[in-house]
Amino acid sequence: MACSATTMSDLSAIPLNLKSVREARRAGARADDLVAEACRRAQAVVGDGIFTALVPPEDAVARAHALQRRADGGESLPLLGVPFAVKDNIHVAGMVTTSNCPGLSIMPEETAHAVQLLEQAGAVLIGKNTMDQFATGLNGTRSPEPLCRNAIHPNYIPGGSSSGSAVAVARDIVAFSLGSDTGGSGRVPAACNGIVGLKPTIGLVSSRGLLYNNRFLDCVPIFARSIADAYEVLELIAAHDSRDPFSRPDAGRIDVTAKAPSLKALATPRKSQLRFFGDADSAHTFEANLDRLVALGFSLTEIDFDPFEEAGRLVFQSAMVAERLCDYGDVIANRRDAIHPAVWAAIEPGLAFSAKDAFQTLYEVKRLQRVASNSLAGFAALVVPTIPTIFTIEEMLAEPMGRNTIMGTYTYFVNPLDLCAVSVPGVTRQDGLPSALCFAGRAGEDGTLRAMASSFEAALSRRPSLPATNAKRLRKGA
């Protein structure tokens, strides 16, 4: 297909985000040009462990060409020519779903609902992303070789389990991507790679077409380079799905446009409860990130973080782990040799839980939801570091269980407590690695988080190196 007035050499230099794609189209590029460029970038990293499978470039370009013709005919396609990718536990008709396990091979007949909505809007799928096997892990090393590596420093973990989904965005291969999130998989890899990780209210985006870890907790997060891009994508996929029993009946009525919070009070963990595991850089940048919130006019009040940590422990240290037997039971029973050793160590305890244990866990979840709701009354959101530290790949492989758990210190609690959340890049650490701040709010308050995250993002761009000086001094005790 002939290129437009905007040549492919011009496109090779542009960032792939919603704004730049639209600017390129206004300058004369066509959807097939843009998708061909994304395919070129994906093919260039085929050995880097970012994708488990790529859409054949000729197929992706042909689809983009057909979409362009529809747009030329007057059809409104808000994501025309925007390339994206999805995690390999999200079904795409005609592409094998493996959850990054060689013993699992599912050929779906139907594409996941969220992906269908994106394609209807004109976005073009480029490929499926690597992941911690069975979405069981928060570090990105629980997968076959070659390991996906951090986009900023290849010696460091990319975060998981949506490792490839985050890295594909951070390395500017696609404009956005979809992952899955049970205990932080939509936020941890975003933080590790310096991008936005948006975890919507559970049930706001249909999870139909997703291989599940926990149907009560799992949701579809969005990775993007900016808050604006992430939430624009959310606007397109947030909808009630009558075929998904876990879809929120009010999903279509939840407003995800930016709404300034009625309160300027934010909750944060007590100073004595913050843990950075010896990482002074992480502690310092959290203070610097809080300073930006104070400069924006927010007040910070310390609350008891123990109930949140209790809820977080339930995700992988209770009968909830047994639910992996639902979607992965056949492989667990018959192809144990195909399961990554660290993944097996995480899911094996699930075999010992009883039905009684499961009910007691559900009761405890409900109790902690009420405690957390009371704790957050009077606050616009809870703010925490997205991750307490970051490890090298070598460090993670040397202690894969304990260090993986550390990565979920500030993310595990969000889904069992039915909160929405968004991770936003913060100040750059002194060692050049990214930091991130996470806003967590009550279910349905996605628009409020959007407004706060946008303000924080804008403040960071104006003063990227503000030192931490006064955030702790301005905090009040609960």
Short mmCIF file of C-alpha atoms in Angstrom, two decimals:
data_model
loop_
_atom_site.label_atom_id
_atom_site.label_comp_id
_atom_site.label_asym_id
_atom_site.label_seq_id
_atom_site.Cartn_x
_atom_site.Cartn_y
_atom_site.Cartn_z
CA MET A 1 0.00 0.00 0.00
CA ALA A 2 1.34 3.37 -0.95
CA CYS A 3 2.48 5.67 1.82
CA SER A 4 0.91 9.09 2.16
CA ALA A 5 2.57 12.48 2.08
CA THR A 6 3.87 11.76 5.59
CA THR A 7 6.59 9.23 4.78
CA MET A 8 7.47 6.16 6.80
CA SER A 9 10.83 7.74 7.66
CA ASP A 10 8.90 10.61 9.23
CA LEU A 11 6.75 8.18 11.21
CA SER A 12 9.76 6.30 12.52
CA ALA A 13 10.59 9.26 14.73
CA ILE A 14 7.19 10.00 16.22
CA PRO A 15 6.06 8.84 19.64
CA LEU A 16 3.08 6.50 19.42
CA ASN A 17 0.44 8.09 21.63
CA LEU A 18 -3.05 9.33 20.90
CA LYS A 19 -1.98 12.93 20.38
CA SER A 20 0.91 12.17 18.03
CA VAL A 21 -1.08 9.64 16.02
CA ARG A 22 -3.80 12.23 15.45
CA GLU A 23 -1.25 14.90 14.57
CA ALA A 24 0.35 12.54 12.05
CA ARG A 25 -3.04 11.85 10.49
CA ARG A 26 -3.74 15.58 10.21
CA ALA A 27 -0.35 15.92 8.49
CA GLY A 28 -1.35 13.33 5.91
CA ALA A 29 -0.48 9.93 7.36
CA ARG A 30 -3.08 7.24 6.91
CA ALA A 31 -4.09 4.56 9.39
CA ASP A 32 -2.24 1.85 7.47
CA ASP A 33 0.97 3.90 7.54
CA LEU A 34 0.77 4.26 11.30
CA VAL A 35 0.00 0.61 11.90
CA ALA A 36 2.79 -0.46 9.55
CA GLU A 37 5.18 1.62 11.64
CA ALA A 38 3.99 -0.02 14.87
CA CYS A 39 4.42 -3.44 13.28
CA ARG A 40 7.95 -2.48 12.24
CA ARG A 41 8.76 -1.51 15.82
CA ALA A 42 7.27 -4.76 17.15
CA GLN A 43 9.23 -6.88 14.67
CA ALA A 44 12.42 -5.06 15.69
CA VAL A 45 12.07 -6.29 19.29
CA VAL A 46 10.84 -9.80 18.50
CA GLY A 47 13.67 -11.33 20.54
CA ASP A 48 13.22 -9.12 23.60
CA GLY A 49 10.49 -11.11 25.35
CA ILE A 50 7.85 -8.36 25.09
CA PHE A 51 5.35 -10.27 22.97
CA THR A 52 4.21 -13.89 22.99
CA ALA A 53 2.67 -13.49 19.52
CA LEU A 54 2.42 -10.80 16.86
CA VAL A 55 -0.37 -10.18 14.41
CA PRO A 56 1.09 -10.72 10.90
CA PRO A 57 1.97 -7.22 9.69
CA GLU A 58 0.09 -7.69 6.43
CA ASP A 59 -3.07 -8.56 8.39
CA ALA A 60 -2.75 -5.58 10.74
CA VAL A 61 -2.07 -3.19 7.87
CA ALA A 62 -4.97 -4.58 5.85
CA ARG A 63 -7.30 -4.04 8.78
CA ALA A 64 -6.02 -0.47 9.18
CA HIS A 65 -6.54 0.14 5.46
CA ALA A 66 -10.15 -1.05 5.73
CA LEU A 67 -10.72 1.20 8.72
CA GLN A 68 -9.25 4.16 6.86
CA ARG A 69 -11.66 3.60 3.99
CA ARG A 70 -14.56 3.59 6.45
CA ALA A 71 -13.30 6.84 7.97
CA ASP A 72 -12.91 8.34 4.50
CA GLY A 73 -16.56 7.47 3.98
CA GLY A 74 -17.55 9.56 6.97
CA GLU A 75 -17.62 7.01 9.78
CA SER A 76 -16.50 8.27 13.19
CA LEU A 77 -13.62 6.17 14.52
CA PRO A 78 -12.06 7.93 17.53
CA LEU A 79 -9.04 5.58 17.69
CA LEU A 80 -8.44 5.35 13.93
CA GLY A 81 -4.96 3.98 13.27
CA VAL A 82 -4.01 3.73 16.95
CA PRO A 83 -1.91 0.57 17.53
CA PHE A 84 -2.37 -1.38 20.75
CA ALA A 85 -1.53 -4.73 22.35
CA VAL A 86 -3.10 -7.02 24.95
CA LYS A 87 -1.81 -9.37 27.62
CA ASP A 88 -1.73 -13.05 26.70
CA ASN A 89 -4.54 -14.00 29.07
CA ILE A 90 -7.02 -11.91 27.08
CA HIS A 91 -8.77 -13.76 24.27
CA VAL A 92 -8.46 -12.64 20.66
CA ALA A 93 -10.29 -14.74 18.08
CA GLY A 94 -7.83 -16.57 15.87
CA MET A 95 -4.85 -16.05 18.22
CA VAL A 96 -3.79 -18.68 20.75
CA THR A 97 -4.13 -17.73 24.41
CA THR A 98 -1.31 -19.29 26.45
CA SER A 99 -1.05 -17.21 29.64
CA ASN A 100 2.67 -17.65 28.93
CA CYS A 101 2.55 -21.36 29.74
CA PRO A 102 3.72 -23.88 27.11
CA GLY A 103 1.25 -26.42 28.50
CA LEU A 104 -1.77 -24.18 27.86
CA SER A 105 -3.12 -23.51 24.39
CA ILE A 106 -6.62 -22.09 23.92
CA MET A 107 -7.88 -21.04 20.51
CA PRO A 108 -10.81 -18.72 21.27
CA GLU A 109 -13.66 -18.25 18.87
CA GLU A 110 -14.59 -14.87 20.28
CA THR A 111 -12.55 -11.79 21.09
CA ALA A 112 -12.75 -10.30 24.59
CA HIS A 113 -15.45 -7.68 24.95
CA ALA A 114 -13.06 -4.84 25.81
CA VAL A 115 -10.92 -5.61 22.77
CA GLN A 116 -14.00 -5.65 20.54
CA LEU A 117 -14.94 -2.17 21.72
CA LEU A 118 -11.46 -0.86 20.97
CA GLU A 119 -11.47 -2.36 17.49
CA GLN A 120 -14.90 -0.88 16.85
CA ALA A 121 -13.37 2.51 17.72
CA GLY A 122 -10.69 2.04 15.07
CA ALA A 123 -7.74 0.79 17.13
CA VAL A 124 -5.62 -1.95 15.56
CA LEU A 125 -4.19 -4.87 17.53
CA ILE A 126 -0.47 -5.48 16.98
CA GLY A 127 0.16 -8.45 19.25
CA LYS A 128 -0.19 -10.25 22.56
CA ASN A 129 2.14 -9.43 25.42
CA THR A 130 4.25 -11.63 27.64
CA MET A 131 3.35 -11.98 31.31
CA ASP A 132 4.18 -13.74 34.52
CA GLN A 133 2.75 -17.19 33.88
CA PHE A 134 -0.94 -17.56 34.87
CA ALA A 135 -0.75 -13.87 35.89
CA THR A 136 0.76 -15.13 39.15
CA GLY A 137 3.53 -12.72 40.04
CA LEU A 138 4.36 -9.04 40.27
CA ASN A 139 7.89 -9.04 38.91
CA GLY A 140 8.03 -10.27 35.30
CA THR A 141 10.56 -13.09 35.71
CA ARG A 142 8.05 -15.93 36.01
CA SER A 143 8.01 -16.62 32.32
CA PRO A 144 9.94 -18.57 29.68
CA GLU A 145 13.09 -17.10 28.19
CA PRO A 146 13.81 -14.57 26.88
CA LEU A 147 12.78 -12.57 29.92
CA CYS A 148 11.07 -9.25 29.34
CA ARG A 149 13.31 -6.51 30.72
CA ASN A 150 12.70 -3.11 32.24
CA ALA A 151 12.30 -0.41 29.58
CA ILE A 152 14.48 2.07 31.47
CA HIS A 153 17.27 -0.18 32.72
CA PRO A 154 17.48 -3.76 31.36
CA ASN A 155 19.09 -5.14 34.52
CA TYR A 156 15.92 -4.42 36.48
CA ILE A 157 12.64 -6.28 36.62
CA PRO A 158 9.83 -4.94 34.41
CA GLY A 159 7.23 -5.68 37.06
CA GLY A 160 4.37 -8.09 36.53
CA SER A 161 2.32 -9.83 35.85
CA SER A 162 1.49 -7.55 32.89
CA SER A 163 5.19 -7.12 32.09
CA GLY A 164 5.04 -7.04 28.29
CA SER A 165 1.96 -4.82 28.26
CA ALA A 166 3.81 -2.13 30.21
CA VAL A 167 7.11 -2.45 28.37
CA ALA A 168 5.45 -2.30 24.94
CA VAL A 169 4.03 1.11 25.88
CA ALA A 170 7.15 2.35 27.67
CA ARG A 171 9.33 1.41 24.67
CA ASP A 172 6.95 3.24 22.34
CA ILE A 173 5.89 0.22 20.32
CA VAL A 174 2.16 0.74 20.85
CA ALA A 175 0.09 3.69 22.00
CA PHE A 176 -1.59 1.78 24.83
CA SER A 177 -2.16 -1.74 26.02
CA LEU A 178 -4.49 -3.83 28.14
CA GLY A 179 -3.45 -6.11 30.98
CA SER A 180 -5.14 -7.85 33.87
CA ASP A 181 -5.03 -6.92 37.54
CA THR A 182 -5.72 -9.14 40.55
CA GLY A 183 -3.22 -7.81 43.09
CA GLY A 184 -1.42 -5.00 41.31
CA SER A 185 -0.55 -6.24 37.84
CA GLY A 186 -1.91 -3.09 36.24
CA ARG A 187 0.05 -0.78 38.51
CA VAL A 188 3.36 -2.41 39.49
CA PRO A 189 4.73 -2.77 35.92
CA ALA A 190 3.55 0.75 35.12
CA ALA A 191 5.54 2.06 38.09
CA CYS A 192 8.62 0.04 37.17
CA ASN A 193 8.64 1.42 33.62
CA GLY A 194 7.66 5.03 34.22
CA ILE A 195 4.19 5.03 32.64
CA VAL A 196 0.55 5.34 33.75
CA GLY A 197 -1.28 2.26 35.04
CA LEU A 198 -5.05 2.72 35.34
CA LYS A 199 -6.99 0.10 37.33
CA PRO A 200 -10.68 0.89 36.99
CA THR A 201 -13.47 0.03 39.38
CA ILE A 202 -14.08 -3.72 39.25
CA GLY A 203 -16.89 -4.48 36.81
CA LEU A 204 -16.67 -1.09 35.08
CA VAL A 205 -14.90 -2.77 32.16
CA SER A 206 -16.20 -6.18 31.17
CA SER A 207 -13.76 -8.99 31.92
CA ARG A 208 -15.52 -11.39 29.54
CA GLY A 209 -12.82 -13.02 27.47
CA LEU A 210 -10.21 -12.98 30.24
CA LEU A 211 -8.59 -16.05 31.79
CA TYR A 212 -9.28 -15.50 35.47
CA ASN A 213 -7.28 -15.74 38.65
CA ASN A 214 -10.18 -14.52 40.74
CA ARG A 215 -13.47 -13.52 39.16
CA PHE A 216 -14.37 -11.40 42.17
CA LEU A 217 -11.16 -9.38 41.95
CA ASP A 218 -9.90 -9.46 38.37
CA CYS A 219 -10.24 -6.42 36.16
CA VAL A 220 -8.78 -5.05 32.92
CA PRO A 221 -6.28 -2.19 33.44
CA ILE A 222 -4.93 0.22 30.85
CA PHE A 223 -1.29 1.15 30.28
CA ALA A 224 -0.51 4.47 28.57
CA ARG A 225 2.05 7.24 28.54
CA SER A 226 -0.32 9.85 29.96
CA ILE A 227 -3.39 10.17 32.16
CA ALA A 228 -5.33 11.69 29.25
CA ASP A 229 -4.65 8.69 27.00
CA ALA A 230 -5.43 6.10 29.67
CA TYR A 231 -8.76 7.62 30.61
CA GLU A 232 -9.79 8.25 27.02
CA VAL A 233 -9.37 4.54 26.40
CA LEU A 234 -11.35 3.83 29.58
CA GLU A 235 -14.20 6.00 28.31
CA LEU A 236 -14.45 3.75 25.26
CA ILE A 237 -14.46 0.40 27.08
CA ALA A 238 -16.36 1.28 30.26
CA ALA A 239 -19.81 -0.22 29.71
CA HIS A 240 -22.26 -2.73 31.11
CA ASP A 241 -21.96 -6.13 29.45
CA SER A 242 -25.11 -8.20 29.85
CA ARG A 243 -23.16 -11.37 29.03
CA ASP A 244 -20.69 -10.85 31.88
CA PRO A 245 -22.28 -11.69 35.25
CA PHE A 246 -19.61 -9.65 37.02
CA SER A 247 -20.21 -6.52 34.94
CA ARG A 248 -21.58 -3.68 37.06
CA PRO A 249 -25.21 -2.90 36.17
CA ASP A 250 -24.41 0.80 36.65
CA ALA A 251 -21.22 0.70 34.57
CA GLY A 252 -22.75 2.90 31.90
CA ARG A 253 -23.71 5.51 34.48
CA ILE A 254 -20.33 5.87 36.17
CA ASP A 255 -18.80 9.12 34.96
CA VAL A 256 -15.09 8.69 34.24
CA THR A 257 -14.56 12.25 33.04
CA ALA A 258 -12.37 14.35 35.33
CA LYS A 259 -14.24 15.68 38.36
CA ALA A 260 -12.48 17.89 40.87
CA PRO A 261 -12.74 16.28 44.31
CA SER A 262 -15.15 17.94 46.71
CA LEU A 263 -12.59 17.29 49.43
CA LYS A 264 -8.93 18.32 49.42
CA ALA A 265 -8.03 15.87 52.16
CA LEU A 266 -5.97 12.80 51.29
CA ALA A 267 -5.21 9.82 53.50
CA THR A 268 -1.75 8.29 53.65
CA PRO A 269 -0.29 5.49 55.80
CA ARG A 270 1.18 6.35 59.17
CA LYS A 271 4.86 7.16 58.98
CA SER A 272 5.64 4.17 61.19
CA GLN A 273 3.82 1.85 58.76
CA LEU A 274 5.59 2.94 55.59
CA ARG A 275 8.08 0.34 54.38
CA PHE A 276 10.70 0.81 51.70
CA PHE A 277 12.86 -2.22 52.56
CA GLY A 278 16.07 -0.23 52.87
CA ASP A 279 15.57 1.74 49.65
CA ALA A 280 16.38 5.33 50.63
CA ASP A 281 15.79 6.61 47.09
CA SER A 282 12.25 5.26 47.15
CA ALA A 283 11.53 6.84 50.52
CA HIS A 284 12.93 10.19 49.39
CA THR A 285 10.94 10.28 46.14
CA PHE A 286 7.71 9.41 47.97
CA GLU A 287 8.26 12.50 50.10
CA ALA A 288 8.94 14.57 46.99
CA ASN A 289 5.77 13.27 45.38
CA LEU A 290 3.76 14.16 48.47
CA ASP A 291 5.22 17.65 48.33
CA ARG A 292 3.58 18.14 44.95
CA LEU A 293 0.23 17.22 46.42
CA VAL A 294 0.71 19.71 49.23
CA ALA A 295 1.66 22.37 46.68
CA LEU A 296 -1.58 21.59 44.84
CA GLY A 297 -3.54 22.43 47.98
CA PHE A 298 -4.18 18.95 49.37
CA SER A 299 -3.84 18.16 53.05
CA LEU A 300 -2.38 14.83 54.18
CA THR A 301 -3.68 12.85 57.13
CA GLU A 302 -2.12 9.65 58.40
CA ILE A 303 -4.45 6.70 58.90
CA ASP A 304 -3.96 3.15 60.16
CA PHE A 305 -2.73 1.07 57.20
CA ASP A 306 -2.98 -2.30 58.99
CA PRO A 307 -6.49 -3.17 57.70
CA PHE A 308 -5.36 -2.48 54.14
CA GLU A 309 -2.37 -4.76 54.55
CA GLU A 310 -4.64 -7.45 56.05
CA ALA A 311 -6.85 -7.28 52.98
CA GLY A 312 -3.82 -7.47 50.73
CA ARG A 313 -2.56 -10.65 52.35
CA LEU A 314 -5.81 -12.40 51.48
CA VAL A 315 -5.11 -12.19 47.74
CA PHE A 316 -2.28 -14.72 47.78
CA GLN A 317 -2.28 -16.07 51.34
CA SER A 318 -5.82 -17.40 51.67
CA ALA A 319 -8.30 -19.70 50.00
CA MET A 320 -8.49 -17.18 47.14
CA VAL A 321 -5.41 -18.88 45.69
CA ALA A 322 -7.48 -22.02 45.10
CA GLU A 323 -9.50 -20.23 42.43
CA ARG A 324 -6.63 -20.68 39.99
CA LEU A 325 -7.84 -24.29 39.77
CA CYS A 326 -10.91 -23.05 37.85
CA ASP A 327 -9.23 -21.71 34.71
CA TYR A 328 -5.86 -23.45 35.05
CA GLY A 329 -6.87 -26.70 36.74
CA ASP A 330 -6.22 -28.97 33.76
CA VAL A 331 -2.64 -27.76 33.34
CA ILE A 332 -2.06 -27.91 37.10
CA ALA A 333 -3.31 -31.51 37.21
CA ASN A 334 -1.76 -32.84 34.01
CA ARG A 335 1.13 -30.63 32.91
CA ARG A 336 2.93 -29.70 36.08
CA ASP A 337 6.21 -29.83 34.16
CA ALA A 338 5.03 -26.80 32.14
CA ILE A 339 4.47 -24.63 35.24
CA HIS A 340 7.19 -22.19 36.28
CA PRO A 341 8.66 -23.27 39.65
CA ALA A 342 7.88 -19.93 41.33
CA VAL A 343 4.32 -20.02 39.99
CA TRP A 344 3.86 -23.56 41.28
CA ALA A 345 5.16 -22.50 44.70
CA ALA A 346 2.55 -19.72 44.73
CA ILE A 347 -0.45 -21.80 43.65
CA GLU A 348 0.28 -25.18 45.27
CA PRO A 349 -1.06 -24.05 48.68
CA GLY A 350 -4.43 -23.58 47.00
CA LEU A 351 -4.81 -27.34 46.74
CA ALA A 352 -5.07 -27.63 50.54
CA PHE A 353 -7.88 -25.13 51.21
CA SER A 354 -11.40 -26.30 52.02
CA ALA A 355 -14.80 -24.86 51.14
CA LYS A 356 -15.04 -23.68 54.73
CA ASP A 357 -11.77 -21.79 54.29
CA ALA A 358 -13.17 -20.10 51.19
CA PHE A 359 -16.30 -18.92 52.97
CA GLN A 360 -14.31 -17.62 55.92
CA THR A 361 -12.09 -15.69 53.52
CA LEU A 362 -15.12 -14.11 51.87
CA TYR A 363 -16.46 -13.10 55.29
CA GLU A 364 -13.12 -11.51 56.15
CA VAL A 365 -13.08 -9.59 52.87
CA LYS A 366 -16.49 -8.10 53.65
CA ARG A 367 -15.38 -7.14 57.17
CA LEU A 368 -12.26 -5.40 55.89
CA GLN A 369 -14.21 -3.62 53.18
CA ARG A 370 -16.34 -2.02 55.87
CA VAL A 371 -13.29 -1.08 57.97
CA ALA A 372 -11.56 0.47 54.96
CA SER A 373 -14.69 2.36 53.96
CA ASN A 374 -14.90 3.87 57.43
CA SER A 375 -11.19 4.71 57.36
CA LEU A 376 -11.52 6.59 54.07
CA ALA A 377 -14.64 8.54 55.04
CA GLY A 378 -13.89 12.24 54.68
CA PHE A 379 -10.98 11.72 52.25
CA ALA A 380 -10.84 12.18 48.49
CA ALA A 381 -8.46 9.21 48.16
CA LEU A 382 -5.70 7.20 49.76
CA VAL A 383 -2.22 7.91 48.39
CA VAL A 384 0.63 5.41 48.64
CA PRO A 385 3.84 4.64 46.80
CA THR A 386 2.92 2.29 43.96
CA ILE A 387 5.94 0.13 44.74
CA PRO A 388 8.19 0.27 47.81
CA THR A 389 11.38 -0.52 45.89
CA ILE A 390 12.59 -2.18 42.70
CA PHE A 391 14.90 -5.16 42.31
CA THR A 392 17.34 -6.23 39.66
CA ILE A 393 16.44 -9.38 37.78
CA GLU A 394 19.37 -11.10 39.47
CA GLU A 395 18.08 -10.12 42.91
CA MET A 396 14.57 -11.31 42.12
CA LEU A 397 15.73 -14.67 40.81
CA ALA A 398 17.83 -15.16 43.95
CA GLU A 399 14.78 -14.74 46.23
CA PRO A 400 11.70 -15.06 44.02
CA MET A 401 8.99 -15.52 46.64
CA GLY A 402 9.77 -12.95 49.33
CA ARG A 403 10.81 -10.21 46.92
CA ASN A 404 7.76 -10.76 44.74
CA THR A 405 5.56 -10.24 47.80
CA ILE A 406 7.41 -7.01 48.59
CA MET A 407 6.40 -5.63 45.19
CA GLY A 408 2.73 -5.89 46.21
CA THR A 409 3.07 -4.01 49.51
CA TYR A 410 0.96 -1.08 48.31
CA THR A 411 -1.15 -2.76 45.62
CA TYR A 412 -2.51 -6.07 46.93
CA PHE A 413 -5.25 -4.47 49.03
CA VAL A 414 -6.97 -2.45 46.29
CA ASN A 415 -9.11 -5.10 44.60
CA PRO A 416 -10.34 -7.01 47.67
CA LEU A 417 -11.40 -3.67 49.15
CA ASP A 418 -13.28 -2.79 45.92
CA LEU A 419 -11.28 0.36 45.20
CA CYS A 420 -10.32 1.97 41.93
CA ALA A 421 -6.73 3.13 41.49
CA VAL A 422 -4.27 4.80 39.17
CA SER A 423 -0.48 4.83 39.28
CA VAL A 424 1.16 8.01 38.02
CA PRO A 425 4.89 8.52 37.34
CA GLY A 426 6.53 10.70 39.97
CA VAL A 427 9.91 12.35 40.35
CA THR A 428 12.88 10.51 38.92
CA ARG A 429 15.02 8.78 41.52
CA GLN A 430 18.63 9.79 41.93
CA ASP A 431 19.68 6.49 40.32
CA GLY A 432 17.65 7.33 37.20
CA LEU A 433 14.85 4.85 37.87
CA PRO A 434 11.24 6.03 38.02
CA SER A 435 9.07 6.55 41.05
CA ALA A 436 5.28 6.45 41.10
CA LEU A 437 2.43 7.61 43.27
CA CYS A 438 -0.81 5.64 43.46
CA PHE A 439 -4.22 7.17 44.12
CA ALA A 440 -6.84 4.71 45.41
CA GLY A 441 -10.49 5.69 45.73
CA ARG A 442 -13.89 4.20 46.40
CA ALA A 443 -15.63 2.16 43.71
CA GLY A 444 -17.17 4.39 41.07
CA GLU A 445 -14.97 7.39 41.83
CA ASP A 446 -12.75 6.87 38.78
CA GLY A 447 -13.44 10.42 37.55
CA THR A 448 -12.25 11.92 40.83
CA LEU A 449 -9.01 9.95 40.63
CA ARG A 450 -8.61 11.14 37.05
CA ALA A 451 -8.77 14.78 38.12
CA MET A 452 -6.26 14.34 40.95
CA ALA A 453 -3.89 12.25 38.83
CA SER A 454 -4.03 14.81 36.02
CA SER A 455 -3.18 17.62 38.45
CA PHE A 456 -0.27 15.64 39.87
CA GLU A 457 0.99 14.78 36.38
CA ALA A 458 0.85 18.44 35.35
CA ALA A 459 2.63 19.57 38.51
CA LEU A 460 5.39 17.08 37.88
CA SER A 461 5.92 18.33 34.33
CA ARG A 462 6.25 21.91 35.61
CA ARG A 463 8.70 21.16 38.43
CA PRO A 464 10.27 17.75 37.81
CA SER A 465 13.03 18.00 40.42
CA LEU A 466 11.36 19.59 43.47
CA PRO A 467 13.13 18.20 46.55
CA ALA A 468 11.21 16.62 49.42
CA THR A 469 11.10 19.15 52.23
CA ASN A 470 7.77 19.58 53.93
CA ALA A 471 5.31 16.78 53.16
CA LYS A 472 5.86 14.90 56.40
CA ARG A 473 5.77 18.09 58.45
CA LEU A 474 2.32 18.92 57.08
CA ARG A 475 0.83 15.52 57.76
CA LYS A 476 -1.73 15.14 60.49
CA GLY A 477 -2.37 12.05 62.54
CA ALA A 478 -5.71 10.32 62.28
#
